[in-house]
Coordinates of C-alpha atoms and ligand atoms in Angstrom, one line a residue:
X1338 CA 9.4 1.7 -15.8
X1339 CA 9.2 5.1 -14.6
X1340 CA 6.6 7.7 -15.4
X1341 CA 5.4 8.3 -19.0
X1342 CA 2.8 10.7 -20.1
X1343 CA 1.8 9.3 -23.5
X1344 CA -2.0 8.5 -23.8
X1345 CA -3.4 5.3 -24.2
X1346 CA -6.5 3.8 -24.7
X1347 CA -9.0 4.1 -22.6
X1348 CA -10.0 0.9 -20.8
X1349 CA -12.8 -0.4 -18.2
X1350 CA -11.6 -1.1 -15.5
X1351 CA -12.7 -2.1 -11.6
X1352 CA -11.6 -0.8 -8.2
X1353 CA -12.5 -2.8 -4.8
X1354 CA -11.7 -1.0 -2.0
X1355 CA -12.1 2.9 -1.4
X1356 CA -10.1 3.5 1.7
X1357 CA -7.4 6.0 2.3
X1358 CA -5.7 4.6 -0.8
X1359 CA -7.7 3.1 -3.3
X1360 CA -9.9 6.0 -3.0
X1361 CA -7.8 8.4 -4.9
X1362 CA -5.9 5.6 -7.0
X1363 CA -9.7 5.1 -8.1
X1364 CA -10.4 8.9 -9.1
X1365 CA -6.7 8.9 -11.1
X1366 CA -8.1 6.2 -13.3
X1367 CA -11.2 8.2 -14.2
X1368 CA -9.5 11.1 -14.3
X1369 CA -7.2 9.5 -17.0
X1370 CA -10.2 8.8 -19.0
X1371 CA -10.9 5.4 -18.2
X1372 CA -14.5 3.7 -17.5
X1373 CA -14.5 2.7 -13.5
X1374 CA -16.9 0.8 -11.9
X1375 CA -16.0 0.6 -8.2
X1376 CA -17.1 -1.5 -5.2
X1377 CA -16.6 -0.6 -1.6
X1378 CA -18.0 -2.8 1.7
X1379 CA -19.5 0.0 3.0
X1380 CA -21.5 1.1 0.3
X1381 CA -21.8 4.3 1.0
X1382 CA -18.3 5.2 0.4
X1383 CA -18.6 4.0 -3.2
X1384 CA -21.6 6.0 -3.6
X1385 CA -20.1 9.3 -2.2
X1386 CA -17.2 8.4 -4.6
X1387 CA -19.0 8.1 -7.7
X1388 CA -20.8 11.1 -6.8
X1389 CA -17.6 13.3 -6.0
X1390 CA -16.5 11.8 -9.8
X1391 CA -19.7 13.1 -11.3
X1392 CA -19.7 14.0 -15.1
X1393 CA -16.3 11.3 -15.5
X1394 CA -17.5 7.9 -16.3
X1395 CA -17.7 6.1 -13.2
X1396 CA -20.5 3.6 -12.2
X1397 CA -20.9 1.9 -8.7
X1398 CA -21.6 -2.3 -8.0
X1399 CA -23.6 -3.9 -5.5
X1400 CA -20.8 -6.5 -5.3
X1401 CA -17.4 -7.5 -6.4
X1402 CA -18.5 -9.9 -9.1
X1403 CA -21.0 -7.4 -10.7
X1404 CA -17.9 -4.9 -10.8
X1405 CA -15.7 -7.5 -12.5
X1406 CA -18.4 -8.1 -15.1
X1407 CA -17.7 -4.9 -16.4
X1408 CA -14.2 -4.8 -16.3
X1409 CA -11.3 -6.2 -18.6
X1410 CA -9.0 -5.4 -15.4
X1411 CA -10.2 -5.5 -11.8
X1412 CA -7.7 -2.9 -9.2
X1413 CA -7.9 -3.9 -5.8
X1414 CA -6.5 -2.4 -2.4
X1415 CA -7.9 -3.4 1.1
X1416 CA -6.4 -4.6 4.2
X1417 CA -4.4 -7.9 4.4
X1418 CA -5.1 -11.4 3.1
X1419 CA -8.1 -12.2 4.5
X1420 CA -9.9 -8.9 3.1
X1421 CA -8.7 -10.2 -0.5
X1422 CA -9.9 -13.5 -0.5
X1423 CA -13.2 -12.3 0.3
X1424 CA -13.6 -9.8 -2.6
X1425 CA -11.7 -12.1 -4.7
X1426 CA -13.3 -15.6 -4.1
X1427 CA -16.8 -16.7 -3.2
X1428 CA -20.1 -16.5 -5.3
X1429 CA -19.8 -12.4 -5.1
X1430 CA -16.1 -12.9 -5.6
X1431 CA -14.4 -10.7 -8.2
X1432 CA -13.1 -14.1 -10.0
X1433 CA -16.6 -15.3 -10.3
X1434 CA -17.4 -12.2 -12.3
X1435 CA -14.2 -12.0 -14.4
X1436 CA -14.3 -13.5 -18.1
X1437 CA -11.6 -15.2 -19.4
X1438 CA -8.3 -13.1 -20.2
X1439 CA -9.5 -10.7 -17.3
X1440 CA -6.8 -9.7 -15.2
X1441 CA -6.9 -9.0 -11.2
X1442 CA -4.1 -6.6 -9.5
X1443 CA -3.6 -5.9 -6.1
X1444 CA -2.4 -3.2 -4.3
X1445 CA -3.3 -4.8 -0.8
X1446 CA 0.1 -5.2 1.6
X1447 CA -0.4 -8.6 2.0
X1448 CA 1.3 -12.0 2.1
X1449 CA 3.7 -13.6 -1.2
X1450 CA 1.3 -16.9 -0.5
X1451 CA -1.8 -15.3 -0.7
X1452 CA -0.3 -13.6 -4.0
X1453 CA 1.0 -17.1 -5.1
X1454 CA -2.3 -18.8 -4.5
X1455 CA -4.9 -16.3 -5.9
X1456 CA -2.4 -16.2 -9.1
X1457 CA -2.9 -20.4 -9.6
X1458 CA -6.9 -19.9 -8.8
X1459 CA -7.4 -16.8 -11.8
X1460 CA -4.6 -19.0 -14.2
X1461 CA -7.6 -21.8 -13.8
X1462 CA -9.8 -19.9 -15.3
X1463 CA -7.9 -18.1 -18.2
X1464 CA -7.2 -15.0 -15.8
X1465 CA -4.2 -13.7 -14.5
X1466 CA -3.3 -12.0 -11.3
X1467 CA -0.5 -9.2 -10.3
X1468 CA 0.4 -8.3 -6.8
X1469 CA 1.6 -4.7 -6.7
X1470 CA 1.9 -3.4 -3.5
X1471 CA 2.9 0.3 -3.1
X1472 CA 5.2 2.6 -1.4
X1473 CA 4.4 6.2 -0.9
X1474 CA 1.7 6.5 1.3
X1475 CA -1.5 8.8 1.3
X1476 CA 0.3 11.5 -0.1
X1477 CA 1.5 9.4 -3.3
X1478 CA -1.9 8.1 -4.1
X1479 CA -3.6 11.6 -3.7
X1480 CA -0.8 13.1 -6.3
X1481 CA -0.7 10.0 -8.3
X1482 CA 3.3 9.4 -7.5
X1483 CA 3.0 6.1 -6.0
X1484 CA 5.9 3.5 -6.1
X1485 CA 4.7 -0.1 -7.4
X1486 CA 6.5 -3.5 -7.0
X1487 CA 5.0 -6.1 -9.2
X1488 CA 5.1 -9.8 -9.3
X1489 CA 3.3 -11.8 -12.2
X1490 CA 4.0 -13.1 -15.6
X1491 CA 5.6 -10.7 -17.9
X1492 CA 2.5 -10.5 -20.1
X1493 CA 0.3 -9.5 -17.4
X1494 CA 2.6 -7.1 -16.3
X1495 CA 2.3 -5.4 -20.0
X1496 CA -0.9 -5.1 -19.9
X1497 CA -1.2 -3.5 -16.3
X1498 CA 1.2 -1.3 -16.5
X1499 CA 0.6 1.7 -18.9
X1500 CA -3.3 1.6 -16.5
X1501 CA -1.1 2.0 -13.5
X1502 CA 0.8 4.7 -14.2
X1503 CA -1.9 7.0 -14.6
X1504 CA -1.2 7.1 -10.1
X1505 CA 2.3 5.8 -9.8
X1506 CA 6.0 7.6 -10.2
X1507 CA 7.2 4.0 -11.2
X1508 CA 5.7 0.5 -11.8
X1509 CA 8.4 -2.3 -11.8
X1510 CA 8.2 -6.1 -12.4
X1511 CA 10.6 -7.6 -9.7
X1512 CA 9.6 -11.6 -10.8
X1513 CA 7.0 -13.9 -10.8
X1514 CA 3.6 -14.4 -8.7
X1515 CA 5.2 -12.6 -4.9
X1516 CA 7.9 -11.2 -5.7
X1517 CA 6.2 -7.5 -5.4
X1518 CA 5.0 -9.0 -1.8
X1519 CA 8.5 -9.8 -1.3
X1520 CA 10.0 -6.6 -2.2
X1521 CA 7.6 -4.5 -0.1
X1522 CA 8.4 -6.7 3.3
X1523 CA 12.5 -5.3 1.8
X1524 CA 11.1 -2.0 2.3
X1525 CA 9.2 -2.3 5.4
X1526 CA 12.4 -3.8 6.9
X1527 CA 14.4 -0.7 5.9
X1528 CA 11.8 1.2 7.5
X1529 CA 11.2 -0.3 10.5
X1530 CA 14.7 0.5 11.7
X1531 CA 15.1 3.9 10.5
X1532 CA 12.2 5.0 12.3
X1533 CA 13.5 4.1 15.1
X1534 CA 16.8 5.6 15.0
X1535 CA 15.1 8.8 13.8
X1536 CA 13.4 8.4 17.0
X1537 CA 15.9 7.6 19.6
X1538 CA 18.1 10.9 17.7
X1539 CA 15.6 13.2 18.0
X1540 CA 14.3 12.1 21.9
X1541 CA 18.4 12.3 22.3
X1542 CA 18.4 16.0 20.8
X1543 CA 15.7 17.1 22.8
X1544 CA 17.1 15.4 25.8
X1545 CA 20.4 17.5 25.6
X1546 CA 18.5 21.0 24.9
X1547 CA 19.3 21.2 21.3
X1548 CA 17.3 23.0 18.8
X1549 CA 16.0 19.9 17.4
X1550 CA 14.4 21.2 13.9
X1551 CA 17.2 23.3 13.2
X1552 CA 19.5 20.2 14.2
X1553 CA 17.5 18.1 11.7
X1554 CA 17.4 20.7 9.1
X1555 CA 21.1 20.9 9.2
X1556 CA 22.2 16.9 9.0
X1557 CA 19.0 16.2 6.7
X1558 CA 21.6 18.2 4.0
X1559 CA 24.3 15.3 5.0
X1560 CA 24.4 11.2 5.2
X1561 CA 21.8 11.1 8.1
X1562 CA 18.9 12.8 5.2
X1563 CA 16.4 10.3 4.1
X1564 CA 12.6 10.5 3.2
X1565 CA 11.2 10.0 7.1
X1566 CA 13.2 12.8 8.0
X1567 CA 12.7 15.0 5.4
X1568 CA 8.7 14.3 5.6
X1569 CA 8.0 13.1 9.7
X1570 CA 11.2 14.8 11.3
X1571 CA 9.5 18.0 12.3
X1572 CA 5.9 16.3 13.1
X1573 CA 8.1 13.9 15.5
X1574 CA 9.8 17.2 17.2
X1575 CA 6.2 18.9 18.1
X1576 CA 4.6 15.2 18.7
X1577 CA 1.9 15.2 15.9
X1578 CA 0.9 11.8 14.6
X1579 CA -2.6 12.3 13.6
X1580 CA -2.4 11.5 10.2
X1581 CA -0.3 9.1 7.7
X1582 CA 0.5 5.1 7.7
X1583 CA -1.1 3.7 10.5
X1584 CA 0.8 1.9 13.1
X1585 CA -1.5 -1.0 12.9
X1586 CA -0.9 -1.4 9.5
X1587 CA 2.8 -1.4 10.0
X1588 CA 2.5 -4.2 12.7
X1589 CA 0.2 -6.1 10.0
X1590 CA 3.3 -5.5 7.5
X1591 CA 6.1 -7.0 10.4
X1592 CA 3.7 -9.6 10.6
X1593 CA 3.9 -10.7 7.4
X1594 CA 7.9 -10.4 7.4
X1595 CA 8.5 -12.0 10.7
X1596 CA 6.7 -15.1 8.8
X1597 CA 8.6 -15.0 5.6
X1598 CA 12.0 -14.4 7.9
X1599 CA 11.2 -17.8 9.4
X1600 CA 10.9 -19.3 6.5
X1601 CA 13.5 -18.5 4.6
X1602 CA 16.2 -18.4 7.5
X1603 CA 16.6 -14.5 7.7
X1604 CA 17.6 -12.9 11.2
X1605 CA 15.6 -9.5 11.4
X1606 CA 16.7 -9.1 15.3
X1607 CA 15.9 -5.1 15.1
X1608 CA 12.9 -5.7 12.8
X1609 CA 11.8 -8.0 15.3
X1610 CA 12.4 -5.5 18.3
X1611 CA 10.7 -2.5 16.7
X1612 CA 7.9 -4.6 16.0
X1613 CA 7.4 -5.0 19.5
X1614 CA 7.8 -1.2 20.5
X1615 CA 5.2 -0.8 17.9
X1616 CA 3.2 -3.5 20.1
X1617 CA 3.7 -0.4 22.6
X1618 CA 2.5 2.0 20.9
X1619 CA -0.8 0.1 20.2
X1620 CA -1.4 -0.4 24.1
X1621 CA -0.3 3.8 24.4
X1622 CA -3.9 3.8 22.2
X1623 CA -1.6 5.1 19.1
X1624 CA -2.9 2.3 16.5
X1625 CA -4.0 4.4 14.3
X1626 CA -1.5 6.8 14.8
X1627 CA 1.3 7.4 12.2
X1628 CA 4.2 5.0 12.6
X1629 CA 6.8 8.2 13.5
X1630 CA 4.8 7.5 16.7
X1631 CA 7.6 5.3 17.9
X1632 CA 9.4 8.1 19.2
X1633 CA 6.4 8.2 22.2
X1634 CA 7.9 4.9 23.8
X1635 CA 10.6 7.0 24.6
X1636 CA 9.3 10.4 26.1
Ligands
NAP1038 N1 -2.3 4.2 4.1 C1 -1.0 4.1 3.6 O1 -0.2 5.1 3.8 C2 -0.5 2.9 2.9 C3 0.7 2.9 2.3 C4 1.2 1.8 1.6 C5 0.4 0.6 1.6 N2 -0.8 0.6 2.3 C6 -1.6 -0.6 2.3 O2 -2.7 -0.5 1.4 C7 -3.8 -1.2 1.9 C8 -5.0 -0.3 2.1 O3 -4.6 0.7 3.1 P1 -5.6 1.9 3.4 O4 -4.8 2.9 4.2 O5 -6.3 2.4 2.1 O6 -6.7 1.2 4.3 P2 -8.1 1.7 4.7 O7 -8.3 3.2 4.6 O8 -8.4 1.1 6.1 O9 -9.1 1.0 3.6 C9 -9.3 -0.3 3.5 C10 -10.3 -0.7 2.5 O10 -10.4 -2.1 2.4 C11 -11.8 -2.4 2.6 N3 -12.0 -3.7 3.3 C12 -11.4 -4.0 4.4 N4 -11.7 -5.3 4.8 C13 -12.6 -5.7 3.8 C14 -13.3 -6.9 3.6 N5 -13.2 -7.9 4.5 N6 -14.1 -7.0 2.5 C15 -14.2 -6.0 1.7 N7 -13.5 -4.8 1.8 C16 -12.7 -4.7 2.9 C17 -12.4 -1.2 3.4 O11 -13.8 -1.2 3.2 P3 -14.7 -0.3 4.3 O12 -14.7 1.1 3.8 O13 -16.0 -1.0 4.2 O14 -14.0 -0.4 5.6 C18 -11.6 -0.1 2.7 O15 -12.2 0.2 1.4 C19 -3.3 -2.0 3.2 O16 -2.9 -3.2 2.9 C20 -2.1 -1.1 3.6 O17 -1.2 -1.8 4.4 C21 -1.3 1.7 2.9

């Protein structure tokens, strides 16, 4: 489903999780009209949220149970599977604090099992649970153009979606409880090598003398063009790589689909390989350097 602008009704709604992402996916939702009541870890980023959103109707909770308790659906996005379960389960968990028909979606990049588990554990208690893991990065969460792949039961998926699109370009059920997990690892994989041959092109280019953003602006208009050139091709050139998706996260993200490769008999050799340059890059200090920092391996 791609972008509509029809109004709907506004809902309340929670956010767990202000970080570079959920921060702005938060502030979309209030911008929209919606009630949000956020929680972060370190509360003082919820606080500086709400009061940044001053005069929209935001609130902030002490925990994520007392932000589910005033929520019909509860938005989440932190780090990987551990992060969720904690704001999800426990006494201050966000389940706790949901009532029944209250539905949880998260944005985290985490594992299809983790997604498959929490699922069963809301279903238990007359909840339901999305995962919806994004593509687009800081820049499509601060202008509301993020890509979503869902997983869940159609039903849920209804009722998530028109909320969702008030920050995403497209939200898209792909199948049940994982499958948005399992589509994001797809395009992680697809990343993971391109980077690298952008890399190895442009170190090549440099190597032989060649103008290297003309060179790029040239073939980017032909079969080699694609969104890492068009948007980390001339950062790669001058060696800029303060900013973006964070090499640690990406090695978090390998992780995840090394494991699934495993288990479902899938050869990755070149995922596998850049995932150990990235390895490099961490030990260069560059973890929370922008992944186009793969091409340093190689100067
Ligand atoms: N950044 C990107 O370009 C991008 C793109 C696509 C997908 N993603 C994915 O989106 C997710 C979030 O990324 P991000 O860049 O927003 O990360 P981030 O800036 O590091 O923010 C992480 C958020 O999670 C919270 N958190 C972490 N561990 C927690 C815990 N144990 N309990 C409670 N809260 C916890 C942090 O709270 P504190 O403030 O207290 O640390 C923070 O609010 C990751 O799974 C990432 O892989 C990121």
């Amino acid at each position: 489903m791609t972008r509509s602008h029809d109004p709907i009704e506004p809902r309340r709604v929670a956010f767990l999780g202000l970080g570079v992402m959920g921060g702005p996916m938060a502030g979309h939702l209030a911008r929209a009209g919606h009630a949000v009541t956020v929680y972060n870890r370190t509360a003082a980023k919820a606080a500086d949220w709400v009061a940044a959103h001053a005069g929209l109707t935001v609130a902030c909770a002490a925990t994520p149970r007392q932000a589910a308790g005033q929520a019909d659906i509860v938005f989440i996005c932190v780090g990987n599977d551990d992060d969720l379960r904690s704001v999800v389960l426990g006494e201050d968990g966000a389940l706790a604090g949901l009532k029944p028909g209250g539905l949880l979606v998260d944005y985290t990049t985490a594992s299809a099992d983790v997604a498959r588990e929490l699922a069963l554990l809301a279903r238990a208690r007359g909840c339901d649970f999305v995962d919806a893991p994004v593509s687009g990065g800081q820049a499509g969460a601060v202008n509301g153009v993020l890509t979503v792949m869902c997983g869940g039961t159609p039903e849920a998926f209804e009722k998530m979606r028109p909320v969702a699109m008030a920050f995403s370009r497209a939200v898209t059920r792909l199948g049940d409880s994982g499958a948005g997990q399992l589509a994001k690892m797809v395009n992680q994989i697809c990343i993971a090598g391109l980077v690298q041959g952008l890399s190895e092109a442009i170190a090549f280019g440099q190597n032989a003398g060649l103008d290297m953003k003309q060179v790029l602006e040239v073939i980017g208009k032909g079969a080699a063009q694609s969104w890492q050139l068009d948007n980390r091709g001339t950062t790669m050139v001058d060696g800029q790589f303060d900013f973006g998706f964070a090499v640690d996260w990406m090695r978090k993200d390998l992780g995840l689909v090394l494991e699934e490769a495993r288990r479902n008999g899938s050869r990755l050799p070149v995922t596998a390989l850049v995932d150990q340059f990235y390895a490099e890059v961490q030990a260069l200090g560059g973890g929370r350097q922008d992944t186009s920092s793969l091409i340093r391996r190689l100067r």
